[in-house]
CSV table of C-alpha atoms and ligand atoms in Angstrom, one decimal:
chain,number,residue,atom,x,y,z
A,114,MET,CA,-11.8,6.9,47.1
A,115,LYS,CA,-15.6,7.2,47.1
A,116,SER,CA,-17.4,4.0,46.3
A,117,GLY,CA,-19.2,5.7,43.4
A,118,THR,CA,-15.9,6.6,41.8
A,119,LYS,CA,-14.7,3.0,42.4
A,120,VAL,CA,-17.8,1.6,40.5
A,121,LYS,CA,-17.3,4.1,37.8
A,122,ASN,CA,-13.6,3.1,37.4
A,123,LYS,CA,-14.5,-0.5,37.3
A,124,MET,CA,-17.1,0.1,34.7
A,125,ALA,CA,-14.6,2.1,32.6
A,126,LYS,CA,-12.2,-0.9,32.8
A,127,ILE,CA,-14.9,-3.3,31.6
A,128,ILE,CA,-15.9,-1.1,28.8
A,129,ALA,CA,-12.3,-0.7,27.7
A,130,LYS,CA,-11.8,-4.4,27.9
A,131,SER,CA,-14.8,-5.2,25.7
A,132,ARG,CA,-13.8,-2.5,23.2
A,133,PHE,CA,-11.6,-3.3,20.4
A,134,ILE,CA,-10.7,-0.8,17.7
A,135,PRO,CA,-8.9,-2.6,14.8
A,136,VAL,CA,-6.3,-0.7,12.9
A,137,SER,CA,-8.2,-1.4,9.7
A,138,GLU,CA,-11.4,-3.1,8.6
A,139,PRO,CA,-12.7,-4.0,5.2
A,140,ASN,CA,-15.9,-2.2,4.2
A,141,ILE,CA,-18.2,-4.8,2.6
A,142,GLY,CA,-21.8,-4.0,1.8
A,143,ARG,CA,-24.9,-5.4,0.0
A,144,GLU,CA,-23.6,-4.8,-3.5
A,145,GLU,CA,-20.5,-7.0,-2.9
A,146,LYS,CA,-22.7,-9.8,-1.6
A,147,LYS,CA,-25.1,-9.5,-4.6
A,148,ASN,CA,-22.2,-9.6,-7.1
A,149,VAL,CA,-20.5,-12.6,-5.5
A,150,LEU,CA,-23.9,-14.5,-5.4
A,151,GLU,CA,-24.3,-13.7,-9.0
A,152,CYS,CA,-21.0,-15.4,-9.8
A,153,LEU,CA,-21.9,-18.5,-7.7
A,154,ASN,CA,-25.4,-18.7,-9.3
A,155,SER,CA,-24.0,-18.4,-12.8
A,156,THR,CA,-21.1,-20.8,-12.0
A,157,TRP,CA,-18.6,-18.3,-13.5
A,158,ILE,CA,-16.3,-18.5,-10.5
A,159,SER,CA,-12.8,-18.9,-12.1
A,160,SER,CA,-10.9,-16.4,-14.1
A,161,LEU,CA,-13.4,-16.0,-16.9
A,162,GLY,CA,-16.5,-13.9,-16.4
A,163,LYS,CA,-17.9,-10.5,-16.9
A,164,PHE,CA,-16.7,-8.9,-13.7
A,165,ILE,CA,-13.0,-9.2,-14.6
A,166,PRO,CA,-13.0,-6.9,-17.6
A,167,GLU,CA,-15.5,-4.6,-15.9
A,168,PHE,CA,-13.3,-4.2,-12.9
A,169,GLU,CA,-10.2,-3.6,-15.1
A,170,LYS,CA,-12.2,-1.0,-17.0
A,171,GLU,CA,-13.5,0.8,-13.9
A,172,PHE,CA,-10.2,0.9,-12.2
A,173,THR,CA,-8.2,2.1,-15.2
A,174,LYS,CA,-10.8,4.8,-15.8
A,175,PHE,CA,-10.4,5.9,-12.1
A,176,CYS,CA,-6.6,6.0,-12.5
A,177,GLY,CA,-6.7,7.8,-15.9
A,178,VAL,CA,-4.8,5.1,-17.8
A,179,LYS,CA,-5.5,2.9,-20.8
A,180,HIS,CA,-4.8,-0.6,-19.8
A,181,GLY,CA,-5.4,-2.7,-16.7
A,182,ILE,CA,-4.3,-6.3,-16.0
A,183,ALA,CA,-6.0,-7.8,-12.9
A,184,THR,CA,-3.9,-10.3,-11.0
A,185,SER,CA,-4.3,-12.7,-8.1
A,186,ASN,CA,-2.7,-10.3,-5.6
A,187,GLY,CA,-0.4,-7.2,-5.3
A,188,THR,CA,2.8,-9.2,-5.1
A,189,THR,CA,2.0,-11.1,-8.3
A,190,ALA,CA,1.2,-7.7,-9.9
A,191,LEU,CA,4.7,-6.4,-9.0
A,192,HIS,CA,6.4,-9.6,-10.1
A,193,LEU,CA,4.4,-9.5,-13.4
A,194,ALA,CA,5.5,-5.9,-14.0
A,195,LEU,CA,9.2,-6.7,-13.4
A,196,LEU,CA,9.1,-9.8,-15.6
A,197,THR,CA,7.5,-7.7,-18.4
A,198,MET,CA,10.3,-5.2,-18.1
A,199,GLY,CA,12.7,-8.1,-18.6
A,200,ILE,CA,14.3,-7.8,-15.2
A,201,LYS,CA,16.6,-10.8,-14.8
A,202,GLU,CA,19.6,-12.3,-13.1
A,203,GLY,CA,22.4,-9.8,-12.7
A,204,ASP,CA,20.1,-6.7,-12.8
A,205,GLU,CA,19.6,-4.2,-10.0
A,206,VAL,CA,16.4,-2.5,-9.1
A,207,ILE,CA,16.4,0.6,-6.8
A,208,ILE,CA,13.8,0.5,-4.1
A,209,PRO,CA,13.1,2.2,-0.8
A,210,ASN,CA,14.5,0.6,2.4
A,211,HIS,CA,11.3,1.4,4.3
A,212,THR,CA,8.5,-0.5,2.6
A,213,PHE,CA,6.5,-3.8,2.8
A,214,ILE,CA,8.8,-6.7,2.0
A,215,ALA,CA,6.9,-7.7,-1.1
A,216,SER,CA,8.5,-4.7,-2.9
A,217,ALA,CA,11.9,-6.3,-2.3
A,218,ASN,CA,10.9,-9.9,-2.7
A,219,VAL,CA,9.6,-9.6,-6.2
A,220,VAL,CA,13.0,-8.3,-7.3
A,221,ARG,CA,14.6,-11.5,-5.9
A,222,HIS,CA,11.8,-13.5,-7.6
A,223,CYS,CA,13.4,-12.3,-10.8
A,224,ARG,CA,16.8,-13.4,-9.5
A,225,ALA,CA,17.8,-9.7,-9.6
A,226,GLU,CA,19.1,-7.6,-6.6
A,227,PRO,CA,17.2,-4.9,-4.9
A,228,VAL,CA,19.4,-1.8,-4.1
A,229,PHE,CA,18.1,0.1,-1.1
A,230,VAL,CA,17.7,3.8,-0.7
A,231,ASP,CA,16.9,5.8,2.5
A,232,CYS,CA,13.7,7.8,2.9
A,233,ASP,CA,12.6,11.3,3.1
A,234,PRO,CA,12.2,12.4,6.7
A,235,GLU,CA,8.8,14.1,6.1
A,236,THR,CA,6.9,11.8,3.8
A,237,TYR,CA,8.8,8.6,4.6
A,238,ASN,CA,8.9,7.8,0.9
A,239,ILE,CA,12.0,7.1,-1.2
A,240,ASP,CA,14.4,10.1,-1.1
A,241,PRO,CA,15.0,11.2,-4.7
A,242,LYS,CA,18.3,12.9,-3.7
A,243,GLU,CA,19.7,9.5,-2.7
A,244,ILE,CA,18.6,7.6,-5.9
A,245,GLU,CA,21.3,8.7,-8.3
A,246,LYS,CA,24.1,7.7,-5.9
A,247,ARG,CA,22.9,4.1,-6.1
A,248,ILE,CA,22.7,3.8,-9.9
A,249,THR,CA,25.3,1.4,-11.4
A,250,LYS,CA,25.8,-0.2,-14.8
A,251,LYS,CA,23.5,-3.0,-13.6
A,252,THR,CA,20.6,-0.8,-12.7
A,253,LYS,CA,17.5,-1.5,-14.8
A,254,ALA,CA,14.6,0.0,-12.9
A,255,ILE,CA,13.5,2.3,-10.1
A,256,MET,CA,10.6,1.2,-7.9
A,257,ALA,CA,8.7,4.1,-6.3
A,258,VAL,CA,6.5,3.0,-3.4
A,259,HIS,CA,3.8,5.5,-2.4
A,260,LEU,CA,3.9,4.7,1.3
A,261,PHE,CA,0.9,5.1,3.7
A,262,GLY,CA,-1.0,6.9,0.9
A,263,HIS,CA,1.4,9.8,0.3
A,264,PRO,CA,2.7,10.1,-3.3
A,265,CYS,CA,6.4,10.1,-4.0
A,266,GLU,CA,8.1,13.1,-5.7
A,267,MET,CA,7.3,11.8,-9.2
A,268,ASP,CA,8.7,14.7,-11.2
A,269,LYS,CA,12.2,14.2,-9.8
A,270,ILE,CA,12.0,10.4,-9.9
A,271,MET,CA,10.8,10.5,-13.5
A,272,ASN,CA,13.6,12.8,-14.5
A,273,ILE,CA,16.2,10.5,-13.0
A,274,ALA,CA,14.6,7.4,-14.8
A,275,LYS,CA,14.6,9.3,-18.1
A,276,LYS,CA,18.2,10.5,-17.7
A,277,HIS,CA,19.5,7.1,-17.0
A,278,LYS,CA,17.1,5.2,-19.3
A,279,LEU,CA,15.6,3.2,-16.5
A,280,PHE,CA,12.2,1.6,-16.2
A,281,LEU,CA,10.0,3.2,-13.6
A,282,ILE,CA,7.6,1.0,-11.7
A,283,GLU,CA,5.2,2.3,-9.1
A,284,ASP,CA,4.1,0.3,-6.1
A,285,CYS,CA,0.7,1.8,-5.4
A,286,ALA,CA,-0.5,-0.9,-3.0
A,287,GLN,CA,-1.1,1.7,-0.3
A,288,ALA,CA,-2.2,4.7,-2.4
A,289,HIS,CA,-5.2,4.1,-4.6
A,290,GLY,CA,-6.4,7.6,-5.7
A,291,ALA,CA,-3.4,9.5,-4.3
A,292,GLU,CA,-2.4,12.4,-6.6
A,293,PHE,CA,0.8,14.2,-7.5
A,294,LYS,CA,0.3,17.5,-9.2
A,295,GLY,CA,-3.3,16.6,-10.1
A,296,LYS,CA,-2.4,13.2,-11.6
A,297,LYS,CA,-3.2,9.8,-10.0
A,298,VAL,CA,-0.4,7.6,-8.9
A,299,GLY,CA,0.2,4.6,-11.1
A,300,SER,CA,0.0,6.7,-14.2
A,301,PHE,CA,3.5,8.1,-14.0
A,302,GLY,CA,5.8,5.1,-14.4
A,303,ASP,CA,5.9,2.5,-17.2
A,304,ILE,CA,3.7,0.3,-15.0
A,305,GLY,CA,1.8,1.0,-11.8
A,306,CYS,CA,0.9,-1.9,-9.4
A,307,PHE,CA,-1.9,-2.1,-6.9
A,308,SER,CA,-3.0,-4.5,-4.2
A,309,PHE,CA,-6.6,-5.2,-3.1
A,310,TYR,CA,-5.8,-7.1,0.0
A,311,GLY,CA,-8.3,-6.9,2.9
A,312,ASN,CA,-6.7,-3.8,4.5
A,313,LYS,CA,-6.1,-1.7,1.4
A,314,ILE,CA,-8.2,1.2,0.3
A,315,ILE,CA,-10.5,-1.0,-1.7
A,316,THR,CA,-10.4,-4.8,-1.4
A,317,THR,CA,-11.2,-7.9,-3.4
A,318,GLY,CA,-10.1,-10.2,-0.6
A,319,GLU,CA,-6.8,-11.0,-2.3
A,320,GLY,CA,-6.1,-9.3,-5.6
A,321,GLY,CA,-4.0,-6.9,-7.6
A,322,MET,CA,-3.7,-5.0,-10.8
A,323,CYS,CA,-1.0,-3.6,-13.1
A,324,ILE,CA,-1.9,-0.5,-15.0
A,325,THR,CA,-0.1,1.1,-18.0
A,326,ASN,CA,-0.5,3.4,-21.0
A,327,ASN,CA,1.9,1.2,-23.0
A,328,ARG,CA,0.0,-1.2,-25.2
A,329,LYS,CA,3.0,-3.5,-25.8
A,330,LEU,CA,3.7,-3.8,-22.0
A,331,ALA,CA,0.0,-4.5,-21.5
A,332,GLU,CA,-0.1,-7.3,-24.0
A,333,LYS,CA,3.0,-8.9,-22.6
A,334,MET,CA,1.5,-8.8,-19.1
A,335,GLN,CA,-1.7,-10.4,-20.4
A,336,TYR,CA,0.3,-13.3,-21.9
A,337,LEU,CA,2.6,-13.8,-18.8
A,338,ARG,CA,-0.4,-13.7,-16.5
A,339,ASP,CA,-2.0,-16.6,-18.3
A,340,HIS,CA,0.8,-19.2,-18.9
A,341,HIS,CA,1.9,-17.2,-21.9
A,342,MET,CA,-0.8,-19.0,-23.8
A,343,SER,CA,-1.1,-18.1,-27.5
A,344,LYS,CA,-4.2,-16.2,-28.5
A,345,ARG,CA,-4.4,-17.9,-31.9
A,346,LYS,CA,-3.5,-21.4,-31.0
A,347,ARG,CA,-5.0,-22.8,-27.7
A,348,PHE,CA,-2.5,-24.6,-25.5
A,349,TRP,CA,0.5,-23.3,-27.5
A,350,HIS,CA,3.1,-21.5,-25.4
A,351,ASP,CA,6.1,-19.7,-26.8
A,352,GLU,CA,7.5,-18.8,-23.3
A,353,VAL,CA,7.3,-19.8,-19.7
A,354,GLY,CA,4.4,-17.9,-18.2
A,355,TYR,CA,2.6,-17.8,-14.9
A,356,ASN,CA,-0.9,-18.2,-13.5
A,357,TYR,CA,-1.4,-14.8,-11.9
A,358,ARG,CA,-5.0,-14.4,-12.9
A,359,MET,CA,-7.7,-12.8,-10.8
A,360,THR,CA,-11.0,-14.7,-10.3
A,361,ASN,CA,-14.4,-13.5,-11.3
A,362,LEU,CA,-15.4,-13.8,-7.6
A,363,GLN,CA,-12.6,-11.3,-6.6
A,364,ALA,CA,-13.5,-9.0,-9.5
A,365,ALA,CA,-17.2,-9.1,-8.4
A,366,ILE,CA,-16.2,-7.6,-5.1
A,367,GLY,CA,-13.9,-5.1,-6.8
A,368,VAL,CA,-16.7,-3.8,-9.1
A,369,ALA,CA,-18.8,-3.1,-6.1
A,370,GLN,CA,-15.9,-1.5,-4.2
A,371,MET,CA,-15.2,0.8,-7.2
A,372,LYS,CA,-18.7,2.5,-6.7
A,373,LYS,CA,-17.5,3.6,-3.3
A,374,ILE,CA,-13.8,4.2,-3.7
A,375,ASN,CA,-14.1,8.0,-3.6
A,376,LYS,CA,-16.2,7.8,-0.4
A,377,PHE,CA,-13.6,5.5,1.2
A,378,ILE,CA,-10.8,8.0,0.3
A,379,ALA,CA,-12.8,11.0,1.6
A,380,LYS,CA,-13.4,9.1,4.9
A,381,ARG,CA,-9.7,8.3,5.4
A,382,ARG,CA,-8.9,12.0,4.7
A,383,LYS,CA,-11.5,13.0,7.2
A,384,ASN,CA,-10.1,10.6,9.8
A,385,ALA,CA,-6.6,12.2,9.3
A,386,ALA,CA,-8.0,15.7,9.7
A,387,LEU,CA,-9.7,14.7,12.9
A,388,TYR,CA,-6.5,13.0,14.3
A,389,ASN,CA,-4.5,16.1,13.3
A,390,LYS,CA,-6.9,18.4,15.2
A,391,HIS,CA,-6.8,16.3,18.4
A,392,LEU,CA,-3.0,15.5,18.4
A,393,LYS,CA,-1.5,18.7,17.0
A,394,ASN,CA,-0.5,20.0,20.4
A,395,VAL,CA,0.8,16.8,22.0
A,396,LYS,CA,4.5,17.1,22.6
A,397,GLY,CA,6.8,14.6,21.0
A,398,ILE,CA,4.4,13.5,18.2
A,399,ARG,CA,5.1,14.3,14.5
A,400,LEU,CA,1.9,14.2,12.5
A,401,PRO,CA,1.8,12.8,8.9
A,402,VAL,CA,2.1,15.5,6.2
A,403,GLU,CA,0.5,16.3,2.9
A,404,LYS,CA,3.1,18.1,0.8
A,405,LYS,CA,2.1,20.9,-1.5
A,406,GLY,CA,0.8,19.6,-4.8
A,407,CYS,CA,0.0,16.2,-3.3
A,408,LYS,CA,-3.1,14.4,-2.4
A,409,ASN,CA,-2.5,12.0,0.5
A,410,VAL,CA,-5.2,9.3,0.8
A,411,TYR,CA,-4.0,8.4,4.3
A,412,TRP,CA,-4.1,4.6,3.8
A,413,ALA,CA,-2.4,4.6,7.2
A,414,TYR,CA,-2.4,7.3,9.8
A,415,GLY,CA,1.2,7.1,10.9
A,416,ILE,CA,2.7,9.3,13.6
A,417,LEU,CA,6.4,9.5,14.7
A,418,LEU,CA,7.4,9.8,18.3
A,419,ASP,CA,10.5,11.5,19.7
A,420,LYS,CA,12.1,11.8,23.1
A,421,ASN,CA,9.7,14.5,24.2
A,422,PHE,CA,6.8,12.0,24.1
A,423,GLY,CA,8.3,10.3,27.1
A,424,MET,CA,7.4,6.7,26.1
A,425,SER,CA,8.8,4.4,23.5
A,426,ARG,CA,6.7,3.4,20.4
A,427,ASP,CA,6.4,-0.2,21.7
A,428,LYS,CA,5.4,0.9,25.1
A,429,LEU,CA,2.7,3.1,23.6
A,430,ALA,CA,1.4,0.2,21.5
A,431,SER,CA,1.1,-2.0,24.5
A,432,GLU,CA,-0.6,0.7,26.6
A,433,LEU,CA,-3.1,1.3,23.7
A,434,ARG,CA,-3.7,-2.4,23.4
A,435,LYS,CA,-4.7,-2.5,27.1
A,436,LYS,CA,-7.4,0.1,26.3
A,437,GLY,CA,-8.7,-1.9,23.4
A,438,ILE,CA,-6.9,0.1,20.7
A,439,ASP,CA,-5.1,-1.8,18.0
A,440,SER,CA,-2.1,-0.2,16.2
A,441,ARG,CA,0.8,-1.3,14.0
A,442,PRO,CA,4.5,-0.3,14.0
A,443,PHE,CA,6.1,1.2,10.8
A,444,PHE,CA,8.0,-1.4,8.8
A,445,TYR,CA,11.3,-2.9,9.7
A,446,LEU,CA,14.0,-1.7,7.3
A,447,MET,CA,14.6,-4.3,4.6
A,448,THR,CA,18.4,-4.2,5.4
A,449,ASP,CA,17.6,-5.1,9.1
A,450,MET,CA,16.1,-8.4,8.1
A,451,PRO,CA,17.9,-11.7,7.2
A,452,PRO,CA,17.1,-11.8,3.5
A,453,TYR,CA,18.5,-8.3,2.8
A,454,LYS,CA,20.8,-7.8,5.8
A,455,SER,CA,23.4,-5.0,5.3
A,456,ASN,CA,25.4,-2.9,7.6
A,457,GLU,CA,25.1,0.2,5.6
A,458,LYS,CA,23.7,3.2,7.4
A,459,PHE,CA,20.2,4.4,6.7
A,460,SER,CA,19.8,7.1,9.4
A,461,VAL,CA,16.3,8.4,8.4
A,462,GLY,CA,14.9,5.0,7.9
A,463,LYS,CA,16.3,3.8,11.2
A,464,ASP,CA,14.5,6.5,13.1
A,465,ILE,CA,11.1,6.1,11.5
A,466,SER,CA,11.2,2.3,11.6
A,467,ARG,CA,11.9,2.4,15.3
A,468,ASN,CA,9.6,5.3,16.4
A,469,GLY,CA,6.7,5.2,13.9
A,470,ILE,CA,3.3,3.9,14.7
A,471,CYS,CA,0.1,3.7,12.7
A,472,LEU,CA,-3.2,4.4,14.5
A,473,PRO,CA,-6.6,2.9,13.5
A,474,SER,CA,-7.9,4.4,10.4
A,475,SER,CA,-10.1,2.9,7.7
A,476,SER,CA,-13.4,3.7,6.1
A,477,MET,CA,-15.0,1.9,9.0
A,478,THR,CA,-13.4,3.8,11.8
A,479,LYS,CA,-15.8,5.9,13.9
A,480,GLU,CA,-15.3,9.5,14.8
A,481,SER,CA,-16.0,8.7,18.4
A,482,ASP,CA,-13.3,6.0,18.3
A,483,ILE,CA,-10.7,8.5,17.0
A,484,LYS,CA,-11.7,10.9,19.8
A,485,TYR,CA,-11.2,8.1,22.3
A,486,ILE,CA,-7.9,7.1,20.8
A,487,CYS,CA,-6.6,10.7,21.0
A,488,ASP,CA,-7.8,11.2,24.5
A,489,THR,CA,-6.1,8.0,25.5
A,490,ILE,CA,-2.8,9.1,23.9
A,491,LYS,CA,-3.0,12.5,25.6
A,492,LYS,CA,-3.5,10.9,29.0
A,493,LEU,CA,-0.5,8.6,28.4
A,494,ALA,CA,1.6,11.5,27.3
A,495,LYS,CA,1.2,13.2,30.6
B,206,PLP,C1,0.1,-4.8,0.4
B,206,PLP,C2,1.4,-4.4,-0.2
B,206,PLP,C3,2.0,-5.2,-1.2
B,206,PLP,C4,1.5,-6.6,-1.6
B,206,PLP,O1,0.2,-6.8,-1.9
B,206,PLP,P1,-0.5,-8.2,-1.6
B,206,PLP,O2,-1.8,-8.1,-2.3
B,206,PLP,O3,-0.6,-8.4,-0.2
B,206,PLP,O4,0.4,-9.3,-2.3
B,206,PLP,C5,3.1,-4.7,-1.9
B,206,PLP,N1,3.6,-3.5,-1.6
B,206,PLP,C6,3.1,-2.8,-0.6
B,206,PLP,C7,3.8,-1.5,-0.4
B,206,PLP,C8,2.0,-3.2,0.1
B,206,PLP,O5,1.5,-2.4,1.1
C-alpha cells in the first residue's frame, strides 16, 4: 500500500469516528425559544395559558376535525381515549402485534385485554383481513396504528368496526399529516391520538393530543383529563379522573412547530425519495412503500432485509454504527415480550420484526448524510 493511501485511509477512519448521524433529531428554532420564554416571563407555565387552546386549534385545523384535547404525552392520549370509550375489565381491544408497546399497555391500563393481529407484508400495518377472525363477544374496539407514517387501510377497517358496532381508535403517533384517500389520519375513527415526543414529526418535548368530531366524546375527555372536575362547581368531582393535562410550556413549543409541520413532512418525503433512488438496486433490500391513494409521511424510513442481502439486520446495524451511522430495529412483536407472551404464530410480523431496520431520517437529516449512508450500505452489501 502506498503511504499516501495509508494516510487517506487513516483520515477516512478519523472522519467516520467523529461523524455521528442520529436516527432522528428534533428541529427546534427561534420561534420555539421565543414562545417558551414568553411563558416563563408571563409565569403561565402550568396547564393554563394561551398556548394550549391555540395549539389545540391549530392542530385540529391541520387534521380537519372539530375538537382537540391536548395531553401530557401520547400514551396518556391513548389511555384517555379508551377510558372515554368506556373500555373496562373484561373487554377486548384489537391491536396490531407489531407496534410500540404503548398501544398495548393502555389497554391493560384499563384492565382490558389487547388481542393481537398480524400485519400486512407491504405496509407493516394491521392486516384488515385478519381482524374479523379475532372479534369475539368481548371485543369493544379496534385500534389502528399508522406505523412509520403509512396510513392503515381505513375504508376496510371502518367497515369492520361499523358492521360489528365497535369503537375505532387511531394511534397516529407516527403519522401526523399522513393521508388515506385525501383525508388526514386521526379523522376516521371515533378518536385519533397523537404523540409529540422528541422524535415524532412535530414535538413538544413530551406531549400528546386526542382529536375527534364527536362533541360528547370531546367533553368527556376534557373532564377526565382534569380530574373530572365539575365545570360549574370548583373542586366537585362526580367521577375518578386523571391529571393528563399538557402544560403551556409544551403547547408553546407546539404552536411554533405547527408553523413548520408541512415543511417537516415534505423533508421526510424528500429523504425517502432520495433513499429509494440510491437503494433501489441493492439486492436483498425491500424499500418502504406508498400504496395507491395513500400519503406516507415517512416518520421512519424502514427497510426490510432478506437472505440476498448477505448480512443479518443486527450485523448491519453494528457495521453502520462503526461508520457513525445510527439506526433502529423494527419493534419486537408484543407477543414475544413477557407482558403479552403468546405462542400463537404471527408469520408476517415475525419476519419484519427480525429483519427490519430504520435508517436516519428526520427534518434535520442532510442530503449528504443520506448519500453517505447509502454508499456505506452498498459497500457492505458487496
Ligand atoms: C410514540 C408512540 C406512542 C407513545 O407516545 P408517547 O408520547 O411517547 O407516550 C404510542 N404509540 C406509538 C405507535 C408511538 O410511536
